[in-house]
Amino acid sequence: MDASGVNPRLLALIEEEKRKVIANEIIAKLTDTCWDKCITGSIGSSFSNSEVACLSNCAARFAELKMHIMQQFQKR
Amino acid sequence: MDSSPELQRFLEQEKQNMMMKELVGKLTSICWDKCITSAPGSKFSSGESTCLTNCTQRYLDMTMIIAKRLQM
């Protein structure tokens, strides 16, 4: 990406804002997705062990999938 | 705000990048929903892996077909 000639401070600001937006979006997406997949019964006063395991696995698998798809894209 | 041609080019590139990222995000959601039908494990099962690969490839094939159609 050639951004020569653009104010470097503006670039740095844009990059920082992008990082914040992306981080927030990832958290929101994972929360939605993994809640739907893992919290399927009645809701208790804390998460059960299997729910905790599921949520942890879910976040890891989803991130893994996204990485994988990005790589597929770059290959095409 | 600076509206130099360099900035225009940069912003156009950023738009392209964002569109690409949106498509990746959408594809991830769609194939996740289609293929991960039970509680996720510590890794993808081979069935899930196959489904996810197929889903990604077919979806991308479809976007190409549609794009070509619209050019006619």
PDB file of C-alpha atoms in Angstrom:
ATOM      1  CA  MET A   1       0.000   0.000   0.000  1.00  0.00           C
ATOM      2  CA  ASP A   2       1.538   3.246  -1.134  1.00  0.00           C
ATOM      3  CA  ALA A   3       0.641   6.053   1.202  1.00  0.00           C
ATOM      4  CA  SER A   4       3.600   8.272   0.365  1.00  0.00           C
ATOM      5  CA  GLY A   5       2.712  11.924   0.483  1.00  0.00           C
ATOM      6  CA  VAL A   6       0.096  11.434   3.211  1.00  0.00           C
ATOM      7  CA  ASN A   7       0.773  13.029   6.561  1.00  0.00           C
ATOM      8  CA  PRO A   8       2.332  10.291   8.728  1.00  0.00           C
ATOM      9  CA  ARG A   9       0.546  11.550  11.829  1.00  0.00           C
ATOM     10  CA  LEU A  10      -2.782  11.209  10.037  1.00  0.00           C
ATOM     11  CA  LEU A  11      -1.847   7.684   8.971  1.00  0.00           C
ATOM     12  CA  ALA A  12      -0.883   6.721  12.508  1.00  0.00           C
ATOM     13  CA  LEU A  13      -4.146   8.137  13.846  1.00  0.00           C
ATOM     14  CA  ILE A  14      -6.169   6.244  11.238  1.00  0.00           C
ATOM     15  CA  GLU A  15      -4.344   2.993  12.032  1.00  0.00           C
ATOM     16  CA  GLU A  16      -4.956   3.415  15.763  1.00  0.00           C
ATOM     17  CA  GLU A  17      -8.652   4.097  15.263  1.00  0.00           C
ATOM     18  CA  LYS A  18      -8.923   1.090  12.958  1.00  0.00           C
ATOM     19  CA  ARG A  19      -7.335  -1.139  15.598  1.00  0.00           C
ATOM     20  CA  LYS A  20      -9.837   0.037  18.207  1.00  0.00           C
ATOM     21  CA  VAL A  21     -12.827  -0.487  15.956  1.00  0.00           C
ATOM     22  CA  ILE A  22     -11.646  -3.942  14.910  1.00  0.00           C
ATOM     23  CA  ALA A  23     -10.970  -5.031  18.497  1.00  0.00           C
ATOM     24  CA  ASN A  24     -14.443  -3.936  19.598  1.00  0.00           C
ATOM     25  CA  GLU A  25     -16.089  -5.660  16.668  1.00  0.00           C
ATOM     26  CA  ILE A  26     -14.260  -8.920  17.345  1.00  0.00           C
ATOM     27  CA  ILE A  27     -15.355  -8.925  20.988  1.00  0.00           C
ATOM     28  CA  ALA A  28     -18.968  -8.200  20.079  1.00  0.00           C
ATOM     29  CA  LYS A  29     -19.006 -10.839  17.344  1.00  0.00           C
ATOM     30  CA  LEU A  30     -17.442 -13.555  19.496  1.00  0.00           C
ATOM     31  CA  THR A  31     -19.784 -12.788  22.373  1.00  0.00           C
ATOM     32  CA  ASP A  32     -22.861 -13.126  20.159  1.00  0.00           C
ATOM     33  CA  THR A  33     -21.648 -16.179  18.287  1.00  0.00           C
ATOM     34  CA  CYS A  34     -20.431 -18.155  21.285  1.00  0.00           C
ATOM     35  CA  TRP A  35     -23.382 -17.273  23.474  1.00  0.00           C
ATOM     36  CA  ASP A  36     -25.671 -18.719  20.801  1.00  0.00           C
ATOM     37  CA  LYS A  37     -23.573 -21.868  20.367  1.00  0.00           C
ATOM     38  CA  CYS A  38     -22.830 -22.645  23.995  1.00  0.00           C
ATOM     39  CA  ILE A  39     -25.544 -21.298  26.251  1.00  0.00           C
ATOM     40  CA  THR A  40     -28.394 -23.476  25.170  1.00  0.00           C
ATOM     41  CA  GLY A  41     -30.228 -24.526  28.304  1.00  0.00           C
ATOM     42  CA  SER A  42     -31.553 -22.618  31.228  1.00  0.00           C
ATOM     43  CA  ILE A  43     -29.262 -19.933  32.603  1.00  0.00           C
ATOM     44  CA  GLY A  44     -27.798 -20.501  36.063  1.00  0.00           C
ATOM     45  CA  SER A  45     -26.106 -18.317  38.643  1.00  0.00           C
ATOM     46  CA  SER A  46     -22.749 -19.038  37.014  1.00  0.00           C
ATOM     47  CA  PHE A  47     -21.467 -20.845  33.931  1.00  0.00           C
ATOM     48  CA  SER A  48     -21.128 -24.625  34.233  1.00  0.00           C
ATOM     49  CA  ASN A  49     -17.724 -26.236  33.529  1.00  0.00           C
ATOM     50  CA  SER A  50     -18.916 -27.506  30.159  1.00  0.00           C
ATOM     51  CA  GLU A  51     -20.230 -24.056  29.249  1.00  0.00           C
ATOM     52  CA  VAL A  52     -16.864 -22.503  30.144  1.00  0.00           C
ATOM     53  CA  ALA A  53     -15.032 -25.104  28.043  1.00  0.00           C
ATOM     54  CA  CYS A  54     -17.444 -24.564  25.161  1.00  0.00           C
ATOM     55  CA  LEU A  55     -17.057 -20.767  25.277  1.00  0.00           C
ATOM     56  CA  SER A  56     -13.278 -21.026  25.325  1.00  0.00           C
ATOM     57  CA  ASN A  57     -13.223 -23.535  22.462  1.00  0.00           C
ATOM     58  CA  CYS A  58     -15.744 -21.498  20.520  1.00  0.00           C
ATOM     59  CA  ALA A  59     -13.667 -18.295  20.671  1.00  0.00           C
ATOM     60  CA  ALA A  60     -10.530 -20.178  19.626  1.00  0.00           C
ATOM     61  CA  ARG A  61     -12.234 -22.074  16.774  1.00  0.00           C
ATOM     62  CA  PHE A  62     -13.976 -19.014  15.398  1.00  0.00           C
ATOM     63  CA  ALA A  63     -10.722 -17.041  15.342  1.00  0.00           C
ATOM     64  CA  GLU A  64      -9.015 -20.022  13.713  1.00  0.00           C
ATOM     65  CA  LEU A  65     -11.719 -20.169  11.064  1.00  0.00           C
ATOM     66  CA  LYS A  66     -11.391 -16.482  10.280  1.00  0.00           C
ATOM     67  CA  MET A  67      -7.603 -16.832   9.860  1.00  0.00           C
ATOM     68  CA  HIS A  68      -8.118 -19.790   7.593  1.00  0.00           C
ATOM     69  CA  ILE A  69     -10.629 -17.972   5.412  1.00  0.00           C
ATOM     70  CA  MET A  70      -8.310 -14.952   5.106  1.00  0.00           C
ATOM     71  CA  GLN A  71      -5.594 -17.283   3.865  1.00  0.00           C
ATOM     72  CA  GLN A  72      -7.991 -18.887   1.339  1.00  0.00           C
ATOM     73  CA  PHE A  73      -8.754 -15.409   0.027  1.00  0.00           C
ATOM     74  CA  GLN A  74      -5.121 -14.553  -0.426  1.00  0.00           C
ATOM     75  CA  LYS A  75      -4.543 -17.750  -2.367  1.00  0.00           C
ATOM     76  CA  ARG A  76      -7.250 -17.095  -4.955  1.00  0.00           C
TER      77      ARG A  76
ATOM     78  CA  MET B   1      -8.712  18.493   5.446  1.00  0.00           C
ATOM     79  CA  ASP B   2      -6.019  17.669   2.923  1.00  0.00           C
ATOM     80  CA  SER B   3      -7.622  16.426  -0.296  1.00  0.00           C
ATOM     81  CA  SER B   4      -4.460  15.674  -2.249  1.00  0.00           C
ATOM     82  CA  PRO B   5      -4.518  12.933  -4.906  1.00  0.00           C
ATOM     83  CA  GLU B   6      -2.282  10.826  -2.656  1.00  0.00           C
ATOM     84  CA  LEU B   7      -4.870  10.962   0.115  1.00  0.00           C
ATOM     85  CA  GLN B   8      -7.626  10.090  -2.372  1.00  0.00           C
ATOM     86  CA  ARG B   9      -5.643   7.065  -3.543  1.00  0.00           C
ATOM     87  CA  PHE B  10      -4.959   6.038   0.039  1.00  0.00           C
ATOM     88  CA  LEU B  11      -8.623   6.335   1.016  1.00  0.00           C
ATOM     89  CA  GLU B  12      -9.680   4.332  -2.056  1.00  0.00           C
ATOM     90  CA  GLN B  13      -7.247   1.578  -1.083  1.00  0.00           C
ATOM     91  CA  GLU B  14      -8.590   1.640   2.462  1.00  0.00           C
ATOM     92  CA  LYS B  15     -12.146   1.259   1.124  1.00  0.00           C
ATOM     93  CA  GLN B  16     -11.083  -1.799  -0.879  1.00  0.00           C
ATOM     94  CA  ASN B  17      -9.380  -3.272   2.185  1.00  0.00           C
ATOM     95  CA  MET B  18     -12.467  -2.715   4.306  1.00  0.00           C
ATOM     96  CA  MET B  19     -14.740  -4.357   1.718  1.00  0.00           C
ATOM     97  CA  MET B  20     -12.425  -7.340   1.623  1.00  0.00           C
ATOM     98  CA  LYS B  21     -12.434  -7.576   5.429  1.00  0.00           C
ATOM     99  CA  GLU B  22     -16.234  -7.391   5.469  1.00  0.00           C
ATOM    100  CA  LEU B  23     -16.468 -10.244   3.013  1.00  0.00           C
ATOM    101  CA  VAL B  24     -14.084 -12.351   5.102  1.00  0.00           C
ATOM    102  CA  GLY B  25     -16.166 -11.596   8.198  1.00  0.00           C
ATOM    103  CA  LYS B  26     -19.407 -12.455   6.450  1.00  0.00           C
ATOM    104  CA  LEU B  27     -18.009 -15.679   5.048  1.00  0.00           C
ATOM    105  CA  THR B  28     -16.733 -16.681   8.490  1.00  0.00           C
ATOM    106  CA  SER B  29     -20.209 -16.205   9.982  1.00  0.00           C
ATOM    107  CA  ILE B  30     -22.040 -17.968   7.194  1.00  0.00           C
ATOM    108  CA  CYS B  31     -19.789 -21.022   7.147  1.00  0.00           C
ATOM    109  CA  TRP B  32     -19.611 -21.187  10.925  1.00  0.00           C
ATOM    110  CA  ASP B  33     -23.401 -21.318  11.099  1.00  0.00           C
ATOM    111  CA  LYS B  34     -23.620 -23.910   8.320  1.00  0.00           C
ATOM    112  CA  CYS B  35     -20.908 -26.239   9.549  1.00  0.00           C
ATOM    113  CA  ILE B  36     -20.534 -25.975  13.310  1.00  0.00           C
ATOM    114  CA  THR B  37     -23.740 -27.530  14.491  1.00  0.00           C
ATOM    115  CA  SER B  38     -22.723 -28.740  17.957  1.00  0.00           C
ATOM    116  CA  ALA B  39     -20.599 -27.414  20.821  1.00  0.00           C
ATOM    117  CA  PRO B  40     -17.126 -26.483  19.511  1.00  0.00           C
ATOM    118  CA  GLY B  41     -14.256 -28.740  20.592  1.00  0.00           C
ATOM    119  CA  SER B  42     -10.562 -28.207  21.144  1.00  0.00           C
ATOM    120  CA  LYS B  43     -10.127 -28.564  17.397  1.00  0.00           C
ATOM    121  CA  PHE B  44     -12.331 -28.933  14.317  1.00  0.00           C
ATOM    122  CA  SER B  45     -13.439 -32.473  13.504  1.00  0.00           C
ATOM    123  CA  SER B  46     -12.553 -33.694  10.011  1.00  0.00           C
ATOM    124  CA  GLY B  47     -16.218 -33.416   9.017  1.00  0.00           C
ATOM    125  CA  GLU B  48     -16.319 -29.825  10.185  1.00  0.00           C
ATOM    126  CA  SER B  49     -13.033 -29.054   8.404  1.00  0.00           C
ATOM    127  CA  THR B  50     -14.309 -30.456   5.136  1.00  0.00           C
ATOM    128  CA  CYS B  51     -17.589 -28.587   5.447  1.00  0.00           C
ATOM    129  CA  LEU B  52     -15.802 -25.304   6.206  1.00  0.00           C
ATOM    130  CA  THR B  53     -13.426 -25.630   3.247  1.00  0.00           C
ATOM    131  CA  ASN B  54     -16.266 -26.535   0.882  1.00  0.00           C
ATOM    132  CA  CYS B  55     -18.435 -23.729   2.194  1.00  0.00           C
ATOM    133  CA  THR B  56     -15.704 -21.118   1.673  1.00  0.00           C
ATOM    134  CA  GLN B  57     -14.854 -22.295  -1.833  1.00  0.00           C
ATOM    135  CA  ARG B  58     -18.482 -22.548  -2.981  1.00  0.00           C
ATOM    136  CA  TYR B  59     -19.367 -19.152  -1.581  1.00  0.00           C
ATOM    137  CA  LEU B  60     -16.410 -17.562  -3.392  1.00  0.00           C
ATOM    138  CA  ASP B  61     -17.350 -19.423  -6.602  1.00  0.00           C
ATOM    139  CA  MET B  62     -20.837 -18.009  -6.239  1.00  0.00           C
ATOM    140  CA  THR B  63     -19.630 -14.416  -5.834  1.00  0.00           C
ATOM    141  CA  MET B  64     -17.559 -14.823  -9.014  1.00  0.00           C
ATOM    142  CA  ILE B  65     -20.521 -16.213 -10.932  1.00  0.00           C
ATOM    143  CA  ILE B  66     -22.738 -13.357  -9.804  1.00  0.00           C
ATOM    144  CA  ALA B  67     -20.071 -10.729 -10.576  1.00  0.00           C
ATOM    145  CA  LYS B  68     -19.627 -12.148 -14.096  1.00  0.00           C
ATOM    146  CA  ARG B  69     -23.362 -12.184 -14.669  1.00  0.00           C
ATOM    147  CA  LEU B  70     -23.673  -8.533 -13.711  1.00  0.00           C
ATOM    148  CA  GLN B  71     -20.963  -7.558 -16.205  1.00  0.00           C
ATOM    149  CA  MET B  72     -22.946  -8.869 -19.166  1.00  0.00           C
TER     150      MET B  72
END
